[in-house]
PDB file of C-alpha atoms in Angstrom:
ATOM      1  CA  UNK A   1     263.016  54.995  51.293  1.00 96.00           C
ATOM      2  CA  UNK A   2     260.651  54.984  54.298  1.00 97.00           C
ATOM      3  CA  UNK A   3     257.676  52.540  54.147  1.00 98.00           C
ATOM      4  CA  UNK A   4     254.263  53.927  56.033  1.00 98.00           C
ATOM      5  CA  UNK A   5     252.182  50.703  56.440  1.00 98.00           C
ATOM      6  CA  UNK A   6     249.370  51.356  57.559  1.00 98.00           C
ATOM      7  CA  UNK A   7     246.448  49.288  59.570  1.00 96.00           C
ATOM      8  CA  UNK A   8     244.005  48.038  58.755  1.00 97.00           C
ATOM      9  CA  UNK A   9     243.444  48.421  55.036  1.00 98.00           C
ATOM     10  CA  UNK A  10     239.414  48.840  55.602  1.00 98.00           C
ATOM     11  CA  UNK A  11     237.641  49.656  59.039  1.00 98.00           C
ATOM     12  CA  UNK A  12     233.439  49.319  59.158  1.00 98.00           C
ATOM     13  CA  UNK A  13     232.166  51.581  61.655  1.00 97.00           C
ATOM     14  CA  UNK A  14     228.829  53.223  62.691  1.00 97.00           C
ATOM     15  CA  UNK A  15     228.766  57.132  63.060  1.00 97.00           C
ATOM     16  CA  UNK A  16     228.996  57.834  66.703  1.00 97.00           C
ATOM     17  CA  UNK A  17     231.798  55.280  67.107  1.00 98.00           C
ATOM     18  CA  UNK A  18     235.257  55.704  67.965  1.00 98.00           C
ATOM     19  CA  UNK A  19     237.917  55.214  64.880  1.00 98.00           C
ATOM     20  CA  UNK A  20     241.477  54.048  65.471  1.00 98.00           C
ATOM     21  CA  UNK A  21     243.877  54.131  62.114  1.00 98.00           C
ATOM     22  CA  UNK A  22     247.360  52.840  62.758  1.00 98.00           C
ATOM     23  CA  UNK A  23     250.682  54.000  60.622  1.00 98.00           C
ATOM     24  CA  UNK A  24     253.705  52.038  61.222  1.00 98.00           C
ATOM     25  CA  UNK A  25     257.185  53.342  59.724  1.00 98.00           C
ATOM     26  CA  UNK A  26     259.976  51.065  58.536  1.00 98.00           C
ATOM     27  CA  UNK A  27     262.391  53.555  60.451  1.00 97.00           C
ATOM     28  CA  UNK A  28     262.039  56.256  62.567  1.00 97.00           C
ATOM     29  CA  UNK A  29     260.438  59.160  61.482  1.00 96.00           C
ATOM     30  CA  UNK A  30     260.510  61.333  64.710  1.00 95.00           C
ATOM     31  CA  UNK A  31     257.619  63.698  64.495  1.00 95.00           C
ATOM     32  CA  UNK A  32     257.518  64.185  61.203  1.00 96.00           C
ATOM     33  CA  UNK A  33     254.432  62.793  60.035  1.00 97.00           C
ATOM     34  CA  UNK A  34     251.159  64.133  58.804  1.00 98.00           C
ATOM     35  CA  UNK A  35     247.477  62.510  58.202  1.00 98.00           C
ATOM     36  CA  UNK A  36     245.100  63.486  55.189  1.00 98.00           C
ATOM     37  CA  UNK A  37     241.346  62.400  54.428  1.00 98.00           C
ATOM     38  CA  UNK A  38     240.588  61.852  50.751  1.00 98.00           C
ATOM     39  CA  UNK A  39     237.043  61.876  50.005  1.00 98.00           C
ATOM     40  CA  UNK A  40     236.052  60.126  46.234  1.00 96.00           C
ATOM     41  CA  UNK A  41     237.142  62.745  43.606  1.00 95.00           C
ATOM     42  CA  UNK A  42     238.719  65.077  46.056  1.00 97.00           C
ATOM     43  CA  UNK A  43     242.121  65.896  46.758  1.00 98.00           C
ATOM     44  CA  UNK A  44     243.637  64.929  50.104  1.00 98.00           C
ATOM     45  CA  UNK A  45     243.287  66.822  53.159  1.00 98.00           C
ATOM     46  CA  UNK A  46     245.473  67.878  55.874  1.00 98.00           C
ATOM     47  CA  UNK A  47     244.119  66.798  58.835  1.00 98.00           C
ATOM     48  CA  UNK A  48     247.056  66.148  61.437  1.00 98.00           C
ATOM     49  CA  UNK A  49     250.717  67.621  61.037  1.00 97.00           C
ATOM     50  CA  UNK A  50     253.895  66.393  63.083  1.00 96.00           C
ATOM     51  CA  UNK A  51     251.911  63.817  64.970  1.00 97.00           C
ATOM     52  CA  UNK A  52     249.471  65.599  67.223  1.00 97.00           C
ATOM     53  CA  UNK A  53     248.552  69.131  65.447  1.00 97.00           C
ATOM     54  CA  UNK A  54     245.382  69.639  63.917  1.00 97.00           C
ATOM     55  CA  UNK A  55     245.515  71.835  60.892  1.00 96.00           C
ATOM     56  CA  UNK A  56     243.871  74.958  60.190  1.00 94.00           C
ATOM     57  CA  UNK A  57     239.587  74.166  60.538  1.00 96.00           C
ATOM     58  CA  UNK A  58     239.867  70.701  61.470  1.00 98.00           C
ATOM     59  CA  UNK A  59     237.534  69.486  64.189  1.00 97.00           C
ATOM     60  CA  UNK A  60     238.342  68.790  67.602  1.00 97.00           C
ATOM     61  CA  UNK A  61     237.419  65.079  67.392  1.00 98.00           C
ATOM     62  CA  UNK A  62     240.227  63.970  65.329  1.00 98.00           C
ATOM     63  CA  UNK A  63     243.673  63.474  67.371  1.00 98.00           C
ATOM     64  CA  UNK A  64     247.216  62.196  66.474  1.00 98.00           C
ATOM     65  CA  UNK A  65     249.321  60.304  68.654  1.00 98.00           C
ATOM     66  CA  UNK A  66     253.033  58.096  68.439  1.00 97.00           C
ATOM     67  CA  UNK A  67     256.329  58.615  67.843  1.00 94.00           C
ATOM     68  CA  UNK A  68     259.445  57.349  66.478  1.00 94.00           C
ATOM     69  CA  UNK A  69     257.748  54.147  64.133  1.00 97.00           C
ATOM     70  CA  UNK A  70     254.213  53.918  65.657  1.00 98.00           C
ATOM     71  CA  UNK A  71     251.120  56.260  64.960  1.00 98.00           C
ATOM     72  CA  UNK A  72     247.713  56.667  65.529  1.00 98.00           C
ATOM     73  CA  UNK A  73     245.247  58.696  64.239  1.00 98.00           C
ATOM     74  CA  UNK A  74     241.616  58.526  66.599  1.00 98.00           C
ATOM     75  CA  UNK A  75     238.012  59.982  65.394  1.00 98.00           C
ATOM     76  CA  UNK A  76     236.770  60.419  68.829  1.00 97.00           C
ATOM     77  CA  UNK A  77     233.288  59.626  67.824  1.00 97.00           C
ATOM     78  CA  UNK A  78     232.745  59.348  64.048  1.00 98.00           C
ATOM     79  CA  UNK A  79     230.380  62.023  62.125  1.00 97.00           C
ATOM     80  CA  UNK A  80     228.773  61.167  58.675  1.00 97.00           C
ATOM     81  CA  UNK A  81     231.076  63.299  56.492  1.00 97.00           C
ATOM     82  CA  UNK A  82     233.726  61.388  58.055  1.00 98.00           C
ATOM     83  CA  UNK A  83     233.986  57.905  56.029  1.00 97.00           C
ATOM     84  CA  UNK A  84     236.738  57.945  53.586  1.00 98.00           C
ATOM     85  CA  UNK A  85     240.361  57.368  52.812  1.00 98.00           C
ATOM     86  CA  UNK A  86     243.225  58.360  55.233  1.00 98.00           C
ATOM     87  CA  UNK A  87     246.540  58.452  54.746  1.00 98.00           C
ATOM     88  CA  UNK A  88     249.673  59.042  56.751  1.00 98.00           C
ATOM     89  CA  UNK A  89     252.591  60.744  55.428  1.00 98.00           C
ATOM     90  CA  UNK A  90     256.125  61.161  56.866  1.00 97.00           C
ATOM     91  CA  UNK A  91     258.855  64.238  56.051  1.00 96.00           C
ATOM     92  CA  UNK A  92     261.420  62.506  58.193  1.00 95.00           C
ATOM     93  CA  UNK A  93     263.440  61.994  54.725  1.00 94.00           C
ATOM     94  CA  UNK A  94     263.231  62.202  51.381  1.00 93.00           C
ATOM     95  CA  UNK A  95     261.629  61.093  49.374  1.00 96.00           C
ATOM     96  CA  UNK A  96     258.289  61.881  51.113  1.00 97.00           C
ATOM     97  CA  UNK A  97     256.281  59.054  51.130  1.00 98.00           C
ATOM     98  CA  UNK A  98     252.674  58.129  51.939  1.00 98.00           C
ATOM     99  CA  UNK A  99     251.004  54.748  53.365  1.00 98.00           C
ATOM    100  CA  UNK A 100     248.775  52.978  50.889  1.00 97.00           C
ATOM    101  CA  UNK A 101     245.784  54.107  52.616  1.00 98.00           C
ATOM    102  CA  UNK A 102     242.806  52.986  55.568  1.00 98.00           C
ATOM    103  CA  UNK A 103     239.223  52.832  53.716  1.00 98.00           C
ATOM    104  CA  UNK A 104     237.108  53.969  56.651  1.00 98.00           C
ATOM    105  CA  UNK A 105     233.541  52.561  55.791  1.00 97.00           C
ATOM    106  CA  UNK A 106     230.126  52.725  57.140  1.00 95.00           C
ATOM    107  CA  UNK A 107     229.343  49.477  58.888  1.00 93.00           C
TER     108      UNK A 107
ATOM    109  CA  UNK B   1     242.631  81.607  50.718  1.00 92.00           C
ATOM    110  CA  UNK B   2     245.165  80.385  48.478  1.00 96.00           C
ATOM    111  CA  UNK B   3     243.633  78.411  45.462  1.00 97.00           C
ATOM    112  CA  UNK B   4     246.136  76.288  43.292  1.00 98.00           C
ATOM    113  CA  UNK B   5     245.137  75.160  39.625  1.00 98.00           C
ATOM    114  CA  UNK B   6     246.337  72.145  37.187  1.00 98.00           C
ATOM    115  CA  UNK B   7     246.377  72.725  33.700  1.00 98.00           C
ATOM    116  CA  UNK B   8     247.489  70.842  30.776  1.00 97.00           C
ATOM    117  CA  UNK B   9     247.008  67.906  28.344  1.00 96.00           C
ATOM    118  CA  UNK B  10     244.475  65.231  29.663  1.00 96.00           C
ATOM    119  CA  UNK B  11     246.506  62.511  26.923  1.00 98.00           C
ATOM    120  CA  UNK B  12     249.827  61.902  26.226  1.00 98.00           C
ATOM    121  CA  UNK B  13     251.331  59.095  24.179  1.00 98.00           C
ATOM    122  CA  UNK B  14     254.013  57.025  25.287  1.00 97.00           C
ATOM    123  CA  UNK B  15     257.622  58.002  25.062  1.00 97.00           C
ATOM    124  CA  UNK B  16     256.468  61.410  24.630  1.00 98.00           C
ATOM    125  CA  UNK B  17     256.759  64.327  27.611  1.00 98.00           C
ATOM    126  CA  UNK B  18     254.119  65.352  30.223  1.00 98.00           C
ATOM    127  CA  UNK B  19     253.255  69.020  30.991  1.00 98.00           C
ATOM    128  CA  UNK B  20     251.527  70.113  33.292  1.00 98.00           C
ATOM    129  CA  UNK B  21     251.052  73.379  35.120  1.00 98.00           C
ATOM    130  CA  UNK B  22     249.452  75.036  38.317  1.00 98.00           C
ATOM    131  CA  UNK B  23     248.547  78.339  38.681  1.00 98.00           C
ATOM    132  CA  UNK B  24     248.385  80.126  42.091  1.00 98.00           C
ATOM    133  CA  UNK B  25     245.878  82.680  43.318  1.00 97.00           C
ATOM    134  CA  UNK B  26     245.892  84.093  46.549  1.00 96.00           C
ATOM    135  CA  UNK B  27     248.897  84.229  47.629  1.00 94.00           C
ATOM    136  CA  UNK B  28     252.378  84.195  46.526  1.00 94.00           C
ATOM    137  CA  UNK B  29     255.253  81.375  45.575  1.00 95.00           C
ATOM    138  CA  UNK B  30     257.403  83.635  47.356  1.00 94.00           C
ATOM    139  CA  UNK B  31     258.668  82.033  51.012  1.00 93.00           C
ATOM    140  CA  UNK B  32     256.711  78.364  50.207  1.00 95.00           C
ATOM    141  CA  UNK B  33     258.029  75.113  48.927  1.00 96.00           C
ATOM    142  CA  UNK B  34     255.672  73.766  46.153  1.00 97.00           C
ATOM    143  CA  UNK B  35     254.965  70.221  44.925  1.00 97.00           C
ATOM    144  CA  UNK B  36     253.999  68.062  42.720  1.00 98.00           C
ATOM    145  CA  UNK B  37     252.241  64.743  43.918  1.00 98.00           C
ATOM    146  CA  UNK B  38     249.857  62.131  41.954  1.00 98.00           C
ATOM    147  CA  UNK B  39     247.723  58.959  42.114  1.00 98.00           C
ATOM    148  CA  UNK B  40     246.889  56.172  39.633  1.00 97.00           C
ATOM    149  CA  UNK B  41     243.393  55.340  39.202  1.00 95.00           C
ATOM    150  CA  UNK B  42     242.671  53.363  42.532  1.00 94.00           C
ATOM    151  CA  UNK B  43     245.479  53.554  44.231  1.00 95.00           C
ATOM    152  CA  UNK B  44     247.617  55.867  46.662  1.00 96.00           C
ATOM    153  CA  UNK B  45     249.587  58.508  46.595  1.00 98.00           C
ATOM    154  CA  UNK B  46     253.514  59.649  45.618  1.00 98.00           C
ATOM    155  CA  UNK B  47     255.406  62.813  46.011  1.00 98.00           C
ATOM    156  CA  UNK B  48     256.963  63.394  43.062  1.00 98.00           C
ATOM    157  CA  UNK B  49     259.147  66.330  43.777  1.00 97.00           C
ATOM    158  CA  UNK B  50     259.055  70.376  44.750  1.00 97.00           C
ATOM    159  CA  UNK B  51     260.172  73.507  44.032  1.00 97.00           C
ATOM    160  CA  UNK B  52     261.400  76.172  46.419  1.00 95.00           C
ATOM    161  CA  UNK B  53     260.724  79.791  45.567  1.00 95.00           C
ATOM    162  CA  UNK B  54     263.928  80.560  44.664  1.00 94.00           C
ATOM    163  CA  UNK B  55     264.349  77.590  41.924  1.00 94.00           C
ATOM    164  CA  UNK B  56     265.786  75.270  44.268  1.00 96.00           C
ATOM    165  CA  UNK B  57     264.185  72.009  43.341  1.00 97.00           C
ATOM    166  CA  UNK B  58     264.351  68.195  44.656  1.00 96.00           C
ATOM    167  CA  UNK B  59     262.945  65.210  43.316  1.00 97.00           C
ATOM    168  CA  UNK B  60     261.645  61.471  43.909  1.00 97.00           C
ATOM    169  CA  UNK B  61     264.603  59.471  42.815  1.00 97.00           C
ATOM    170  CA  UNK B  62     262.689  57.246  41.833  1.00 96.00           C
ATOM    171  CA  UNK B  63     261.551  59.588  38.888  1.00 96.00           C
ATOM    172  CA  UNK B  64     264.811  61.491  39.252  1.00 94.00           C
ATOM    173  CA  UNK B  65     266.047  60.963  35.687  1.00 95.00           C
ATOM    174  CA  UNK B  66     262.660  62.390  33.799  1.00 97.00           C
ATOM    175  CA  UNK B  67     261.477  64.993  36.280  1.00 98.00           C
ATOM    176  CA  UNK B  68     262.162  68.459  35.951  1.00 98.00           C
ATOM    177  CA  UNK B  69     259.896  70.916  38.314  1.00 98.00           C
ATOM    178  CA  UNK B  70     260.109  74.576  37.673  1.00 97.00           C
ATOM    179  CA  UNK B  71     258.880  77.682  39.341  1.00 97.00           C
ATOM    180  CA  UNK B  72     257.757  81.325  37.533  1.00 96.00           C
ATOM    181  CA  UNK B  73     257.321  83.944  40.202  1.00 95.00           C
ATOM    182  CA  UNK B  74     256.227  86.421  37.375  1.00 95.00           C
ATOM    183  CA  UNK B  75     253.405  84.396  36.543  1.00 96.00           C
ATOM    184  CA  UNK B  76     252.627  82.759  39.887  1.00 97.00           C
ATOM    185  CA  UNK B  77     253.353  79.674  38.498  1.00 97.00           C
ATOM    186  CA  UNK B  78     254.920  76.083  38.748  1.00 98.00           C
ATOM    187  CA  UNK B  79     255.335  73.449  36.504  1.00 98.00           C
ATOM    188  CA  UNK B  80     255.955  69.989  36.168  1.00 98.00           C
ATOM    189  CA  UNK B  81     257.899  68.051  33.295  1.00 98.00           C
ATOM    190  CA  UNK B  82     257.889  64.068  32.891  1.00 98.00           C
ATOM    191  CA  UNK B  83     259.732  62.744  30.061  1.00 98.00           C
ATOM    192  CA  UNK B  84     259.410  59.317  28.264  1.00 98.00           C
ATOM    193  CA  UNK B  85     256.106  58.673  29.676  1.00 98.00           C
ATOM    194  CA  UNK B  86     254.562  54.864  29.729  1.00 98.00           C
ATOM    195  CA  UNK B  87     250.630  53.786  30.913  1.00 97.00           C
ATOM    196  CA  UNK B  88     252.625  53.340  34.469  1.00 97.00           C
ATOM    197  CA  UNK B  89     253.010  57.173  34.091  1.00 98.00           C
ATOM    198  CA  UNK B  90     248.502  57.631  34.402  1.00 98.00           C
ATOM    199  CA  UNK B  91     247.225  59.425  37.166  1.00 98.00           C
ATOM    200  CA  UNK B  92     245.847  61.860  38.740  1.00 98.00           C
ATOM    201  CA  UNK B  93     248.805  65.149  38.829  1.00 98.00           C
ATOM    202  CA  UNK B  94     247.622  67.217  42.302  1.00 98.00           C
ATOM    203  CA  UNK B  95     250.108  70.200  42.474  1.00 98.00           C
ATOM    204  CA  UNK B  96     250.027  71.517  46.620  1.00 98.00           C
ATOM    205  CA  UNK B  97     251.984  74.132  48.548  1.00 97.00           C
ATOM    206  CA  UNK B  98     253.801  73.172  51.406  1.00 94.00           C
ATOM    207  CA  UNK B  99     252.751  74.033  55.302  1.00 87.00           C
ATOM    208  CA  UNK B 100     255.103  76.789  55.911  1.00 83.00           C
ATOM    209  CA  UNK B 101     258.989  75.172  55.514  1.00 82.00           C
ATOM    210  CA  UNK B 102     257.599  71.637  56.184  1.00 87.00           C
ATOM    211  CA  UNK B 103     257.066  68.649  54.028  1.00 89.00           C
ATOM    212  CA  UNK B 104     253.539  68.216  54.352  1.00 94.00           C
ATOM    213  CA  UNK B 105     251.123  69.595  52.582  1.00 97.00           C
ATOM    214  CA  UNK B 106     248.420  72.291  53.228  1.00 96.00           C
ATOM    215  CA  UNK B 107     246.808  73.281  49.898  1.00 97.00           C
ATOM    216  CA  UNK B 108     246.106  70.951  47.139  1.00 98.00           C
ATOM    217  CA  UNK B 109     244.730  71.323  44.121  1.00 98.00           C
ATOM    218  CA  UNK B 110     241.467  69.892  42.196  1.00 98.00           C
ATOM    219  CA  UNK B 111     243.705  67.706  40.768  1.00 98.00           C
ATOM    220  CA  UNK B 112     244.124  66.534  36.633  1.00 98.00           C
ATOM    221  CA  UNK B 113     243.831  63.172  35.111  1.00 98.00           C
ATOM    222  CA  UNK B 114     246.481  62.509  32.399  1.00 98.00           C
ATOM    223  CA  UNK B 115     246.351  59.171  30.175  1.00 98.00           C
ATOM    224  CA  UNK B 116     249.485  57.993  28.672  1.00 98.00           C
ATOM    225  CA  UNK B 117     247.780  56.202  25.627  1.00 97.00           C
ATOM    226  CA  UNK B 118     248.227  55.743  21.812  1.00 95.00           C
TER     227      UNK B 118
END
């Protein structure tokens, strides 16, 4: 089973700041991995797909970047409705698996 | 816009078998890959296994041995069976659909709480 560990487990930032959310695999997972937002009570999001691709509606000012065991997901400058839970996700090989999760909080 | 729905019991004892299943409007099963994913109270998530269109399944080995996902293009329907359920077993079920043939995922439902409790 891949591990997704991601970094760091909570990040306290003011809106109009830049976000950086790391997602490190335990073995390669090419460019097979995905990012989701989870609000409280909501179900994830897709936000980023195969490293760099933005999903259907999602704003410019998130990005994906990385390959092979390193990722990063970047809020270029952060927006209210932004704080939350992200997690990466990889499809490299099954079983899917997820990271345990960044907190993004407002500082 | 394709709208997926979890339905089933909210409690379950132990040893006994979770059921859960989500309904799919707007759009079809046909051509997608369909999953099954949860997440105990506080913590993150796991992909528990999905169903092709065509019945073709594949599951979290990890659950392997109690798992059995199944797929009703009649009804525009999967569902999700988890025998010989413990407390370790309570979460929240989300059932999603696939992005295209890929293993992420692009529509997720609300999302149902089930307690394995006496």
């Amino acid at each position: 089973e891949i591990v997704l560990t991601q970094s760091p487990a909570t990040l306290s930032l003011s809106p109009g700041e830049r976000a950086t959310l790391s997602c490190r695999a335990s073995q390669s997972v090419s460019s097979y991995l995905a990012w989701y937002q989870q609000k409280p009570g909501q179900a994830p999001r897709l936000l980023i797909y195969d490293v760099s691709t933005r999903a259907t509606g999602i704003p410019g000012r998130f990005s994906g970047s990385g390959s092979g065991t390193d990722f990063t997901l970047t809020i270029s400058s952060l927006e209210p409705e932004d704080f939350a839970v992200y997690y990466c996700q990889q499809r490299s090989a099954w079983p899917y698996t997820f990271g345990q999760g960044t907190k993004l909080e407002i500082k | 816009q394709v709208q997926l729905q979890e339905s089933g019991p909210g409690l379950v004892k132990p040893s006994e078998t979770l059921s859960l299943t989500c309904s799919v409007s707007g759009g079809s099963l046909s051509g997608y890959y369909w999953s099954w994913i949860r997440q105990p109270p506080g913590k993150g998530l796991e992909w528990i296994g999905y169903v092709y269109y065509t019945g073709i399944t594949n599951y979290n080995p990890s659950l392997k041995s109690r798992v059995t996902i199944s797929a009703d293009t009649s009804k525009n329907q999967f569902s999700l069976e988890l025998t010989s359920v413990t407390s370790a077993d309570t979460a929240v079920y989300y059932c999603a659909r696939h992005l295209r043939d890929k293993g992420h995922f692009e529509y997720w439902g609300q999302g149902t709480l089930v307690t394995v409790s006496s």
